Coordinates of C-alpha atoms in Angstrom, one line a residue:
Chain A
M1 CA -26.4 20.3 17.5
E2 CA -23.5 21.9 19.2
S3 CA -24.6 20.0 22.3
I4 CA -24.1 16.6 20.6
G5 CA -20.7 14.9 21.9
V6 CA -18.8 13.5 18.8
L7 CA -15.1 12.0 19.2
L8 CA -12.7 12.5 16.5
T9 CA -10.3 9.6 16.8
S10 CA -7.3 11.0 15.1
P11 CA -6.3 14.2 13.2
M12 CA -7.4 12.9 9.9
N13 CA -8.2 16.0 8.3
P14 CA -8.2 19.7 9.1
Y15 CA -11.1 20.4 7.2
L16 CA -13.2 17.9 8.8
E17 CA -12.1 18.9 12.4
Q18 CA -13.0 22.4 11.8
E19 CA -16.3 21.7 10.5
L20 CA -17.3 18.9 13.2
G21 CA -15.8 21.9 16.0
K22 CA -18.4 24.3 14.5
R23 CA -21.3 22.1 14.2
F24 CA -21.0 19.7 17.3
K25 CA -19.1 19.3 20.8
L26 CA -16.0 18.2 19.5
F27 CA -13.8 15.7 21.7
R28 CA -10.5 14.9 20.1
F29 CA -9.1 11.6 21.2
W30 CA -5.4 12.1 20.8
D31 CA -5.5 15.1 23.4
F32 CA -6.1 12.7 25.9
P33 CA -3.0 10.8 27.8
S34 CA -4.9 7.4 27.1
A35 CA -8.1 5.7 26.0
D36 CA -9.1 4.9 29.4
D37 CA -8.6 8.4 30.7
F38 CA -11.0 9.5 27.9
F39 CA -13.4 6.9 28.7
R40 CA -13.7 7.9 32.5
E41 CA -14.5 11.4 31.8
H42 CA -16.6 11.5 28.9
S43 CA -18.1 8.1 28.1
K44 CA -21.2 9.5 28.4
S45 CA -21.0 12.5 26.4
I46 CA -20.4 10.6 23.1
R47 CA -23.0 10.0 20.8
A48 CA -21.0 9.9 17.7
V49 CA -17.5 8.7 16.6
V50 CA -15.8 9.6 13.5
G51 CA -13.2 7.1 12.7
S52 CA -10.7 6.4 10.0
S53 CA -8.4 3.5 8.6
F54 CA -6.1 4.2 11.4
I55 CA -8.4 4.1 14.6
G56 CA -12.1 3.3 14.4
A57 CA -14.6 1.8 16.7
D58 CA -13.5 -1.4 18.2
A59 CA -15.4 -3.6 20.7
Q60 CA -13.6 -1.8 23.6
M61 CA -14.6 1.8 22.4
I62 CA -18.1 0.5 21.6
E63 CA -18.6 -0.9 25.2
A64 CA -16.9 2.0 26.7
L65 CA -19.5 4.7 24.9
P66 CA -22.9 3.2 25.9
K67 CA -24.8 6.5 24.5
M68 CA -23.0 5.9 20.8
E69 CA -25.5 5.8 18.1
I70 CA -23.5 6.2 15.2
V71 CA -20.0 5.4 13.8
S72 CA -19.3 7.6 10.7
S73 CA -15.9 6.2 9.1
F74 CA -13.5 8.5 7.2
S75 CA -12.7 5.8 5.1
V76 CA -14.3 3.3 3.0
G77 CA -12.6 0.3 4.9
L78 CA -14.4 -1.0 7.8
D79 CA -12.0 -3.3 9.3
K80 CA -11.4 -1.0 12.1
I81 CA -14.9 -1.2 13.0
D82 CA -16.6 -4.1 15.3
L83 CA -19.6 -4.4 12.8
V84 CA -21.2 -7.1 14.6
R85 CA -21.1 -5.3 17.9
C86 CA -22.7 -2.1 16.2
K87 CA -25.4 -4.2 14.3
E88 CA -26.2 -5.9 17.7
K89 CA -26.5 -2.6 19.7
G90 CA -28.2 -0.9 16.7
I91 CA -25.3 1.8 16.2
R92 CA -25.8 3.0 12.7
V93 CA -22.4 2.9 10.6
T94 CA -21.7 5.1 7.5
N95 CA -18.5 5.1 5.3
T96 CA -17.2 6.8 2.6
P97 CA -17.4 5.0 -0.7
D98 CA -17.2 6.1 -4.5
V99 CA -15.9 9.4 -3.5
L100 CA -12.6 7.9 -3.3
T101 CA -12.9 5.2 -5.8
E102 CA -10.9 7.1 -8.7
D103 CA -8.0 8.5 -6.6
V104 CA -7.5 4.9 -5.0
A105 CA -7.4 3.4 -8.5
D106 CA -5.2 6.1 -9.8
L107 CA -2.7 5.3 -7.0
A108 CA -2.5 1.6 -7.8
L109 CA -1.6 2.6 -11.4
A110 CA 0.8 5.2 -10.1
L111 CA 2.3 2.3 -7.7
I112 CA 2.6 0.0 -10.8
L113 CA 4.3 2.7 -13.1
A114 CA 6.6 3.8 -10.5
T115 CA 7.7 0.4 -9.7
L116 CA 8.0 -1.1 -13.0
R117 CA 9.8 2.0 -14.5
R118 CA 11.8 2.8 -11.4
I119 CA 10.5 6.5 -11.4
C120 CA 11.7 7.0 -7.6
E121 CA 14.9 5.5 -7.9
S122 CA 15.5 7.4 -11.4
D123 CA 14.7 10.6 -9.4
R124 CA 17.2 9.4 -6.5
Y125 CA 19.6 8.7 -9.4
V126 CA 19.5 12.2 -10.8
R127 CA 19.3 14.0 -7.3
S128 CA 22.4 12.1 -5.9
G129 CA 24.7 13.4 -9.1
A130 CA 25.2 9.8 -10.3
W131 CA 23.4 10.6 -13.7
K132 CA 26.9 12.7 -14.6
R133 CA 28.9 9.5 -14.1
G134 CA 26.6 7.1 -16.3
D135 CA 23.5 6.1 -17.8
F136 CA 20.6 4.7 -15.8
K137 CA 19.5 1.4 -16.4
L138 CA 16.9 -0.6 -18.3
T139 CA 13.5 -0.8 -16.8
T140 CA 10.3 -3.0 -17.3
K141 CA 7.7 -1.7 -20.1
F142 CA 4.4 -1.6 -18.4
T143 CA 2.0 -1.5 -21.7
G144 CA 1.0 -5.2 -22.5
K145 CA 1.8 -6.6 -19.2
S146 CA -0.8 -8.9 -17.6
V147 CA -2.6 -7.5 -14.7
G148 CA -4.2 -9.7 -11.9
I149 CA -6.7 -7.9 -9.4
I150 CA -7.8 -9.6 -6.3
G151 CA -11.4 -8.2 -5.8
L152 CA -13.4 -6.6 -8.6
G153 CA -15.5 -4.2 -6.7
R154 CA -15.6 -0.4 -7.5
I155 CA -11.8 0.1 -6.9
G156 CA -10.7 -3.0 -8.6
S157 CA -13.2 -2.2 -11.6
A158 CA -11.7 1.1 -11.9
I159 CA -8.2 -0.4 -11.9
A160 CA -9.1 -2.4 -14.5
K161 CA -10.3 0.2 -16.8
R162 CA -7.3 2.3 -16.6
A163 CA -5.0 -0.8 -17.0
E164 CA -6.7 -1.5 -20.1
G165 CA -5.7 1.9 -21.5
F166 CA -2.2 0.3 -21.5
S167 CA -3.5 -2.4 -23.5
C168 CA -2.9 -4.9 -20.4
P169 CA -4.7 -8.2 -20.5
I170 CA -6.8 -8.2 -17.3
S171 CA -7.5 -11.7 -14.7
Y172 CA -9.1 -11.4 -11.6
H173 CA -10.2 -13.3 -8.5
S174 CA -13.0 -12.5 -6.4
R175 CA -15.3 -14.5 -3.9
T176 CA -17.7 -14.9 -7.0
E177 CA -17.4 -14.6 -10.6
K178 CA -18.7 -11.2 -11.6
P179 CA -20.9 -11.2 -14.9
G180 CA -20.7 -8.7 -17.8
T181 CA -17.0 -8.5 -17.8
N182 CA -14.1 -9.5 -20.5
Y183 CA -11.7 -10.4 -17.5
K184 CA -10.5 -13.9 -17.0
Y185 CA -11.4 -15.1 -13.7
Y186 CA -9.6 -17.5 -11.7
P187 CA -11.1 -19.2 -8.3
S188 CA -8.2 -19.0 -6.4
V189 CA -5.6 -16.2 -5.8
V190 CA -2.7 -18.9 -6.3
E191 CA -3.9 -19.7 -9.7
L192 CA -4.3 -16.0 -10.5
A193 CA -0.8 -15.0 -9.2
S194 CA 0.4 -18.1 -11.7
N195 CA -1.1 -16.3 -14.6
C196 CA 0.0 -12.8 -14.2
Q197 CA 2.8 -10.3 -13.6
I198 CA 1.3 -7.5 -11.8
L199 CA -0.9 -8.7 -8.8
V200 CA -3.1 -5.8 -7.2
V201 CA -4.9 -6.2 -4.1
A202 CA -8.1 -4.2 -4.4
C203 CA -10.4 -6.2 -1.9
A204 CA -11.9 -5.4 1.3
L205 CA -10.2 -6.7 4.7
T206 CA -12.1 -9.4 6.3
P207 CA -10.9 -12.3 8.3
E208 CA -11.2 -14.4 5.0
T209 CA -8.9 -12.1 3.0
R210 CA -6.3 -11.5 6.1
H211 CA -2.7 -12.7 4.4
I212 CA -4.4 -13.3 1.1
I213 CA -1.1 -12.7 0.0
N214 CA 1.0 -15.3 1.4
R215 CA 4.2 -17.5 0.6
E216 CA 2.6 -19.6 -2.0
V217 CA 1.0 -16.7 -4.0
I218 CA 4.4 -14.9 -3.9
N219 CA 6.1 -17.9 -5.1
A220 CA 3.4 -18.5 -7.9
L221 CA 3.8 -14.9 -9.0
G222 CA 7.9 -15.4 -8.9
P223 CA 10.9 -13.4 -9.4
K224 CA 9.3 -11.2 -12.5
G225 CA 6.3 -10.5 -10.4
V226 CA 5.3 -7.5 -8.8
V227 CA 2.9 -7.2 -5.9
I228 CA 0.8 -3.9 -5.6
N229 CA -1.2 -3.1 -2.2
I230 CA -3.6 -0.4 -1.8
G231 CA -6.0 -2.4 0.4
R232 CA -4.8 -3.0 4.1
G233 CA -1.7 -4.0 5.5
L234 CA -2.9 -7.1 6.7
H235 CA -3.7 -8.4 3.4
V236 CA 0.0 -9.4 3.1
D237 CA 1.9 -11.9 5.0
E238 CA 4.3 -9.1 5.5
P239 CA 7.6 -11.0 6.7
E240 CA 7.1 -13.4 3.8
L241 CA 6.6 -10.5 1.3
V242 CA 10.2 -9.0 2.8
S243 CA 12.2 -12.0 2.5
A244 CA 10.9 -12.7 -1.0
L245 CA 11.9 -9.4 -1.9
V246 CA 15.3 -9.5 -0.3
E247 CA 16.0 -13.0 -1.6
G248 CA 14.9 -12.0 -5.2
R249 CA 12.1 -14.6 -5.3
L250 CA 9.6 -11.6 -6.0
G251 CA 10.6 -9.2 -8.2
G252 CA 9.4 -6.0 -6.8
A253 CA 6.4 -4.1 -4.7
G254 CA 4.8 -0.9 -4.7
L255 CA 3.2 -0.6 -1.2
D256 CA 0.6 2.2 0.1
V257 CA 0.1 0.3 3.4
F258 CA 1.6 -1.9 6.0
E259 CA 0.5 -4.0 8.8
N260 CA 1.8 -1.9 11.4
E261 CA 1.6 1.9 10.3
P262 CA 3.4 4.1 10.4
N263 CA 6.1 1.5 11.3
V264 CA 7.6 -0.1 7.8
P265 CA 10.0 -3.1 7.9
E266 CA 13.5 -1.7 7.7
E267 CA 14.4 -4.4 5.2
L268 CA 12.1 -2.5 2.5
L269 CA 14.1 0.6 3.3
A270 CA 17.0 -0.7 1.7
L271 CA 15.8 -2.1 -1.3
D272 CA 15.7 0.0 -4.8
N273 CA 12.8 -2.3 -6.4
V274 CA 10.3 -1.1 -3.9
V275 CA 8.0 2.0 -3.9
L276 CA 6.9 2.9 -0.2
L277 CA 4.0 5.4 0.5
P278 CA 2.7 6.5 3.7
H279 CA -0.9 5.5 3.2
V280 CA -2.0 8.3 0.6
G281 CA -4.7 6.1 -1.1
S282 CA -7.2 8.8 -1.4
G283 CA -4.9 11.6 -0.2
T284 CA -5.9 14.5 -2.5
V285 CA -7.2 17.9 -1.6
E286 CA -10.4 17.1 -3.9
T287 CA -11.1 13.6 -2.4
R288 CA -10.7 14.4 1.2
K289 CA -13.0 17.4 1.1
D290 CA -15.6 14.9 -0.5
M291 CA -14.8 12.3 2.1
A292 CA -15.1 14.9 4.8
D293 CA -18.5 16.3 3.3
L294 CA -19.8 12.8 3.3
V295 CA -18.9 12.3 7.2
L296 CA -20.5 15.4 8.1
G297 CA -23.6 14.7 5.7
N298 CA -24.1 11.4 7.2
L299 CA -23.9 12.7 10.9
E300 CA -26.5 15.5 10.1
A301 CA -28.7 13.2 8.6
H302 CA -28.8 10.9 11.5
F303 CA -29.1 13.9 13.9
L304 CA -32.1 15.2 12.2
N305 CA -33.7 11.8 11.6
K306 CA -33.3 11.8 7.8
P307 CA -32.0 8.8 5.7
L308 CA -28.4 8.1 6.0
L309 CA -26.3 9.1 2.8
T310 CA -23.9 5.7 2.6
P311 CA -25.1 3.5 5.6
V312 CA -23.1 0.3 6.0
V313 CA -25.2 -1.0 9.1
Chain B
M1 CA 12.8 11.8 -58.0
L2 CA 14.1 15.5 -58.5
K3 CA 16.0 17.0 -55.7
G4 CA 14.4 19.7 -53.8
E5 CA 11.1 18.8 -55.1
T6 CA 9.7 17.3 -52.0
P7 CA 10.8 18.0 -48.1
L8 CA 12.2 14.4 -47.8
P9 CA 11.7 11.7 -50.1
Q10 CA 9.7 8.7 -48.3
N11 CA 11.8 6.1 -50.4
G12 CA 15.3 6.6 -50.5
H13 CA 16.6 4.0 -52.9
R14 CA 17.2 4.8 -56.6
R15 CA 17.9 1.9 -58.7
N16 CA 20.2 2.0 -61.3
S17 CA 19.1 2.4 -64.7
M18 CA 20.6 -0.9 -66.3
A19 CA 18.7 -2.9 -64.0
A20 CA 15.8 -1.0 -64.6
I21 CA 15.9 -1.7 -68.3
T22 CA 16.9 -5.3 -68.4
G23 CA 14.6 -6.1 -65.1
E24 CA 17.7 -7.7 -63.8
A25 CA 17.3 -8.3 -59.8
E26 CA 20.3 -6.4 -58.2
A27 CA 23.4 -7.8 -57.1
E28 CA 23.0 -10.9 -54.5
A29 CA 25.6 -9.2 -52.0
P30 CA 24.1 -7.7 -48.9
G31 CA 23.4 -4.3 -48.9
V32 CA 25.9 -2.1 -47.6
V33 CA 25.1 -0.2 -44.5
F34 CA 27.4 2.4 -42.7
V35 CA 26.9 2.3 -39.0
H36 CA 27.4 5.8 -37.4
G37 CA 27.6 5.5 -33.5
S38 CA 27.4 2.5 -31.2
P39 CA 24.0 0.9 -29.7
P40 CA 22.9 2.3 -26.4
F41 CA 23.7 0.3 -23.1
G42 CA 26.2 -1.8 -25.4
L43 CA 23.0 -3.7 -26.9
P44 CA 23.7 -6.5 -29.0
F45 CA 22.4 -5.1 -32.5
K46 CA 25.5 -5.8 -34.9
D47 CA 25.0 -9.7 -34.9
R48 CA 21.4 -9.3 -36.2
L49 CA 22.8 -6.5 -38.8
L50 CA 25.7 -8.6 -40.0
S51 CA 23.2 -11.8 -41.1
R52 CA 21.5 -9.4 -43.5
F53 CA 24.0 -6.6 -44.3
Q54 CA 27.3 -5.7 -44.9
L55 CA 28.6 -2.9 -42.1
I56 CA 30.8 0.0 -42.5
H57 CA 32.0 1.7 -39.5
T58 CA 32.7 5.1 -38.4
S59 CA 36.6 4.3 -38.4
E60 CA 36.2 3.3 -41.9
L61 CA 34.7 6.6 -43.0
A62 CA 37.3 7.2 -45.5
E63 CA 36.3 4.1 -47.5
S64 CA 32.3 4.7 -47.5
S65 CA 32.2 7.3 -50.3
H66 CA 30.2 4.6 -52.2
V67 CA 27.7 4.0 -49.3
K68 CA 24.1 4.8 -49.9
V69 CA 22.5 4.2 -46.4
M70 CA 23.4 5.1 -42.8
L71 CA 22.1 3.6 -39.9
C72 CA 22.6 6.3 -37.1
M73 CA 22.6 4.6 -33.7
D74 CA 20.9 6.8 -30.5
H75 CA 21.9 10.4 -30.7
T76 CA 25.2 10.3 -32.7
P77 CA 25.4 13.7 -34.5
V78 CA 25.0 13.4 -38.1
T79 CA 26.6 17.3 -39.3
S80 CA 27.2 18.5 -42.4
Q81 CA 30.6 17.5 -42.3
T82 CA 29.4 13.9 -41.5
L83 CA 27.4 14.2 -44.9
H84 CA 29.8 15.7 -46.9
K85 CA 32.0 12.7 -46.1
L86 CA 29.2 10.3 -47.7
P87 CA 28.7 11.7 -51.2
S88 CA 26.4 8.7 -52.4
L89 CA 24.2 8.8 -49.2
E90 CA 20.5 8.5 -50.1
C91 CA 19.2 7.4 -46.9
I92 CA 19.8 7.8 -43.1
V93 CA 17.7 5.1 -41.0
A94 CA 17.7 6.7 -37.4
S95 CA 17.1 4.4 -34.2
S96 CA 16.0 6.9 -32.1
A97 CA 12.7 8.8 -31.8
G98 CA 14.2 12.3 -32.0
V99 CA 16.0 13.5 -34.9
D100 CA 17.4 16.8 -33.9
H101 CA 20.9 15.5 -33.8
I102 CA 20.6 15.1 -37.7
D103 CA 21.3 18.0 -40.0
L104 CA 17.9 17.8 -41.7
P105 CA 18.4 21.2 -43.6
T106 CA 21.4 19.3 -45.7
C107 CA 19.4 16.2 -46.0
R108 CA 16.3 18.1 -47.7
L109 CA 18.9 19.8 -50.0
R110 CA 20.4 16.5 -51.1
G111 CA 17.4 14.5 -51.5
I112 CA 18.3 11.8 -48.5
A113 CA 15.4 10.2 -47.1
V114 CA 15.4 9.8 -43.1
S115 CA 13.5 7.3 -41.1
N116 CA 13.0 7.4 -37.0
G117 CA 12.3 5.0 -34.5
S118 CA 9.3 6.8 -32.8
Q119 CA 7.0 4.2 -33.5
A120 CA 8.9 1.7 -31.5
F121 CA 9.0 3.8 -28.6
S122 CA 5.8 5.4 -28.6
E123 CA 4.1 3.1 -25.7
D124 CA 7.2 3.3 -23.4
V125 CA 7.4 7.1 -23.6
A126 CA 3.6 7.3 -23.5
D127 CA 3.6 4.9 -19.9
Y128 CA 6.6 7.1 -18.6
A129 CA 4.8 10.3 -19.1
V130 CA 1.8 9.1 -17.3
A131 CA 4.5 7.8 -14.7
L132 CA 6.0 11.1 -14.3
L133 CA 2.4 13.1 -14.1
M134 CA 1.3 10.6 -11.3
D135 CA 4.2 11.2 -9.6
V136 CA 3.8 14.8 -9.5
L137 CA 0.3 14.9 -9.0
R138 CA 0.2 12.4 -6.4
K139 CA 3.5 13.1 -4.8
I140 CA 5.0 9.3 -5.2
S141 CA 8.7 10.0 -5.2
A142 CA 8.3 12.7 -2.6
G143 CA 6.1 10.4 -0.6
D144 CA 8.8 7.6 -0.9
R145 CA 11.8 9.8 -0.1
Y146 CA 9.5 10.8 3.1
L147 CA 8.7 7.6 4.3
R148 CA 12.7 6.3 3.8
S149 CA 13.6 9.1 5.9
G150 CA 11.6 7.8 8.8
L151 CA 9.6 10.8 9.0
W152 CA 6.3 9.1 8.9
P153 CA 6.3 8.0 12.7
A154 CA 8.1 11.4 13.3
K155 CA 6.0 13.8 11.5
G156 CA 2.7 12.0 10.7
D157 CA 0.8 12.0 7.6
Y158 CA 2.2 13.2 4.2
P159 CA 0.7 16.5 2.5
L160 CA -2.2 15.6 0.1
G161 CA -1.7 15.6 -3.7
W162 CA -4.1 16.4 -6.3
K163 CA -6.4 14.4 -8.0
L164 CA -5.9 13.3 -11.8
G165 CA -9.6 12.4 -12.7
G166 CA -11.3 15.8 -14.6
K167 CA -8.3 17.5 -15.1
R168 CA -7.5 18.8 -18.5
V169 CA -4.5 17.8 -20.2
G170 CA -3.1 19.6 -23.4
I171 CA -0.9 17.6 -25.4
V172 CA 1.8 19.6 -27.1
G173 CA 2.6 17.6 -30.2
L174 CA -0.1 14.6 -31.2
G175 CA 1.9 12.5 -33.1
N176 CA 2.6 8.7 -32.3
I177 CA 3.6 9.4 -28.4
G178 CA 1.0 12.2 -28.0
S179 CA -1.7 10.2 -29.4
E180 CA -0.9 6.9 -27.1
V181 CA -0.4 9.3 -24.1
A182 CA -4.1 10.5 -25.0
K183 CA -5.3 7.3 -24.8
R184 CA -4.1 6.2 -21.7
L185 CA -5.4 9.7 -19.6
V186 CA -8.6 9.1 -21.1
A187 CA -9.0 6.1 -19.1
F188 CA -8.3 8.0 -16.1
G189 CA -10.9 10.5 -16.8
C190 CA -8.7 13.3 -18.1
G191 CA -9.9 15.9 -20.8
I192 CA -7.5 16.0 -23.6
A193 CA -6.9 19.1 -25.9
Y194 CA -3.7 19.1 -28.0
N195 CA -1.4 21.6 -30.1
S196 CA 0.7 20.5 -33.2
R197 CA 1.8 22.0 -36.4
K198 CA -1.6 21.0 -38.2
K199 CA -5.0 20.2 -37.0
R200 CA -5.7 16.5 -37.3
P201 CA -8.9 16.0 -39.1
S202 CA -9.5 12.4 -37.8
V203 CA -9.1 13.5 -34.1
S204 CA -12.0 14.4 -32.0
F205 CA -10.0 16.3 -29.3
P206 CA -10.1 20.2 -29.4
Y207 CA -7.3 21.6 -31.3
Y208 CA -5.5 24.9 -30.3
A209 CA -3.3 26.6 -33.2
D210 CA -1.5 28.5 -30.2
V211 CA 0.2 26.9 -27.5
C212 CA -0.6 29.6 -24.9
D213 CA -4.4 29.1 -25.8
L214 CA -3.7 25.4 -24.9
A215 CA -2.1 26.2 -21.7
A216 CA -4.8 28.8 -20.8
N217 CA -7.4 25.7 -21.3
S218 CA -5.6 23.1 -19.4
D219 CA -4.2 22.1 -16.0
I220 CA -1.5 19.9 -17.1
L221 CA 0.7 20.2 -20.2
V222 CA 2.6 17.2 -21.7
I223 CA 5.2 17.8 -24.2
C224 CA 5.5 15.1 -26.6
C225 CA 6.7 17.1 -30.0
A226 CA 9.8 16.8 -32.0
L227 CA 12.7 19.6 -31.4
T228 CA 13.1 21.6 -34.4
S229 CA 13.8 25.3 -35.0
E230 CA 10.0 26.1 -34.4
T231 CA 9.7 24.3 -31.1
H232 CA 12.9 25.2 -29.7
H233 CA 11.7 26.9 -26.3
I234 CA 8.0 26.5 -27.3
I235 CA 7.4 26.2 -23.3
N236 CA 8.3 29.6 -22.0
K237 CA 7.2 31.9 -19.6
D238 CA 4.1 33.1 -21.5
V239 CA 3.0 29.5 -21.8
M240 CA 3.7 29.0 -18.0
T241 CA 1.9 32.1 -17.1
A242 CA -1.1 31.1 -19.3
L243 CA -0.9 27.4 -17.4
G244 CA -1.3 29.2 -14.0
K245 CA -0.3 28.3 -10.3
E246 CA -2.0 24.7 -10.5
G247 CA -0.6 24.0 -13.9
V248 CA 1.9 20.9 -14.2
I249 CA 4.4 20.3 -17.0
I250 CA 5.8 17.0 -18.1
N251 CA 8.4 16.8 -20.4
V252 CA 9.4 13.7 -22.4
G253 CA 10.4 15.3 -25.5
R254 CA 13.9 17.1 -25.5
G255 CA 15.1 19.7 -23.0
S256 CA 15.1 22.7 -25.3
L257 CA 11.6 22.4 -26.0
I258 CA 11.3 24.2 -22.4
N259 CA 13.1 27.6 -21.8
E260 CA 14.7 25.8 -18.6
K261 CA 15.9 28.9 -17.0
E262 CA 12.3 30.1 -17.0
L263 CA 10.8 27.0 -15.8
V264 CA 13.4 26.8 -13.0
Q265 CA 12.2 30.3 -11.8
F266 CA 8.8 29.3 -12.2
L267 CA 8.9 26.3 -9.9
V268 CA 11.1 27.9 -7.3
E269 CA 8.5 30.9 -7.2
G270 CA 5.7 28.4 -7.1
Q271 CA 4.3 29.9 -10.1
I272 CA 3.4 26.3 -11.5
R273 CA 2.4 23.6 -9.4
G274 CA 5.2 21.2 -10.3
A275 CA 6.8 19.4 -13.2
G276 CA 7.8 15.9 -14.3
L277 CA 11.0 16.0 -16.7
D278 CA 12.9 13.2 -18.6
V279 CA 15.0 15.6 -20.4
F280 CA 17.2 18.6 -20.0
E281 CA 18.7 21.4 -21.9
N282 CA 22.3 20.2 -21.1
E283 CA 22.0 16.7 -20.1
P284 CA 23.5 15.0 -17.6
I285 CA 23.5 18.5 -15.9
V286 CA 20.2 19.5 -14.2
P287 CA 19.8 22.9 -12.7
R288 CA 20.8 22.9 -9.1
E289 CA 17.5 24.5 -7.9
L290 CA 15.4 21.6 -9.1
L291 CA 17.4 19.2 -7.1
E292 CA 16.4 20.9 -3.8
L293 CA 12.6 20.8 -5.0
D294 CA 9.9 18.3 -3.9
N295 CA 7.1 19.4 -6.4
V296 CA 9.5 18.3 -9.4
V297 CA 10.4 14.6 -10.5
L298 CA 13.5 14.4 -12.4
S299 CA 14.4 11.3 -14.5
P300 CA 17.7 10.5 -16.5
H301 CA 16.4 10.5 -19.9
N302 CA 14.9 6.9 -19.5
A303 CA 11.6 7.0 -21.1
V304 CA 12.5 4.5 -24.0
V305 CA 15.0 2.5 -22.0
T306 CA 13.1 -0.7 -21.6
P307 CA 14.1 -4.1 -23.5
E308 CA 11.1 -4.1 -25.3
A309 CA 11.3 -0.5 -26.9
F310 CA 14.9 -1.7 -27.8
E311 CA 14.1 -4.9 -29.3
A312 CA 11.1 -2.8 -31.6
M313 CA 13.7 -0.6 -32.6
Q314 CA 16.5 -2.6 -33.8
E315 CA 13.5 -4.8 -35.7
L316 CA 12.1 -1.2 -37.2
A317 CA 15.6 -0.1 -38.2
I318 CA 16.1 -3.5 -40.1
A319 CA 12.8 -3.3 -41.4
N320 CA 13.6 0.2 -42.7
L321 CA 17.1 -0.9 -44.1
E322 CA 15.4 -3.9 -45.8
A323 CA 12.5 -1.6 -47.3
F324 CA 15.4 0.7 -48.7
F325 CA 17.3 -2.2 -50.4
S326 CA 14.1 -3.6 -52.0
N327 CA 13.2 -0.1 -53.0
K328 CA 10.0 0.1 -51.2
P329 CA 8.7 2.9 -48.9
L330 CA 10.3 3.4 -45.7
L331 CA 8.2 2.4 -42.7
S332 CA 8.8 5.4 -40.5
P333 CA 9.9 8.3 -42.5
I334 CA 9.8 11.7 -40.6

């Protein structure tokens, strides 16, 4: 398989990069001054693309790589892949579900706790020497608070299970009500937001869920409410979120994702009631290795004409 | 109740013998409570107390020789000198969870019952322990710092953290707080084991009589026990060596449960993976070396500081005081 051309879209994982280099003819997208430069030189060499939540395989790339047979995404999210076009052209698509579910759910809880109990702000308080001048302040209890989850898939369910350990009443919104849960269902996000204090985004990003957190939802959540986003930046109308936080119409936010990563609105950097993370949802040593192995396993299966491990298309 | 017969009485009040014989009710006047110290964060507590009890304050100590019960606020020290000035004292209701600021040996000698507030705080402290643990493993504070410094566009992705699921958690002290910690971490897929003074027969988690053995079989230690002369520096270099280089320590108990000098050395040298600390040996002083590390999360003794915890603490303290005056068992004797 050493002659098979594989394009790696970004430096997402050293182990993955290393293994791809051993098994295939690896092209690093970022080694080239521009996408056009790359396509001009190597468009006919690429039979597989390994994408990420940062750069996937959009229409332009698919059109530019006529020999592409498979896109293996180093993510569970598929919003950076033109699935319709892949289907049309018979291009296979795989992602990395399940292996990252626990870490992403853990991160949602970590963000809730850090935001409510002001852990990062407390740490800053100690490091700056302010503790020597006086006690910190009251923070918000988490146990027992109502948690509303948008999207009760693998990740949403895992978040619910963890929040139940803190005796939180759980409610949710999704496209359809899920049978077999004790959680309260709301048919709209606004109703969900009106009836919970902590609103967690845990659904896939699609054209329908773009800006699912908008001004109306934020106002329904209110000045004691907290938004937690471990989905995609585009789930949230970011300027609306920022102004609500700055004006105090929303109590706080824990954000792992942003509309235009790695750029983060400057106004957020000045706020103490937000926790801001550089997209670390699945970012553990253990899980990234599992994700990489899944990508490698899917590619191998494809080129050996075996069933794909985690096909989407 | 004879003095010295049991460690500490569960019910501090001894009715006067006349009332016991005649069956007459105690006088209608509200019970007199000596209030030692002030509520933390200037919280309004006095009004609730005044509606039920008559209060004497520290400044009026000279007139308090007849007082039978003390409400000890926050960590105001109750020394043998304090106790000496209260010869009629039968009960101390402490608002805080820890009671290491109270001269317990003298209380035992004199048969003074002591109750604490840990029931009121256990959920908040457990939440906080999990928050600190998640921060250390997933680098929340460090990642937030990185992002706020503008390094994400400049330097790229932040270094990876470590998965919590499947890790072995060793809880040192499985009391109110330790049990709540265990319950939460089970939902994250952690294995739980514990050490405490005695094995708890109703608990199914594996028990280790020796903290070093617990550490050797754990990836994470969560310190939730009370500070006593036996538990002083219970976490020392032997325990940390047993825990190993990938070990994480979370302390929501008291600073002196850990040999802080040795902890600092282990962290600086990378002999353990990281630590989340809400308490220190000499608060508010934090060892300078820790301020420079990215693998520690530092907190200004804030685990109990929520409005709900203080509300519950006040209610519990009042309930203990009312139990005392009605000759009923204290709700939360230590």
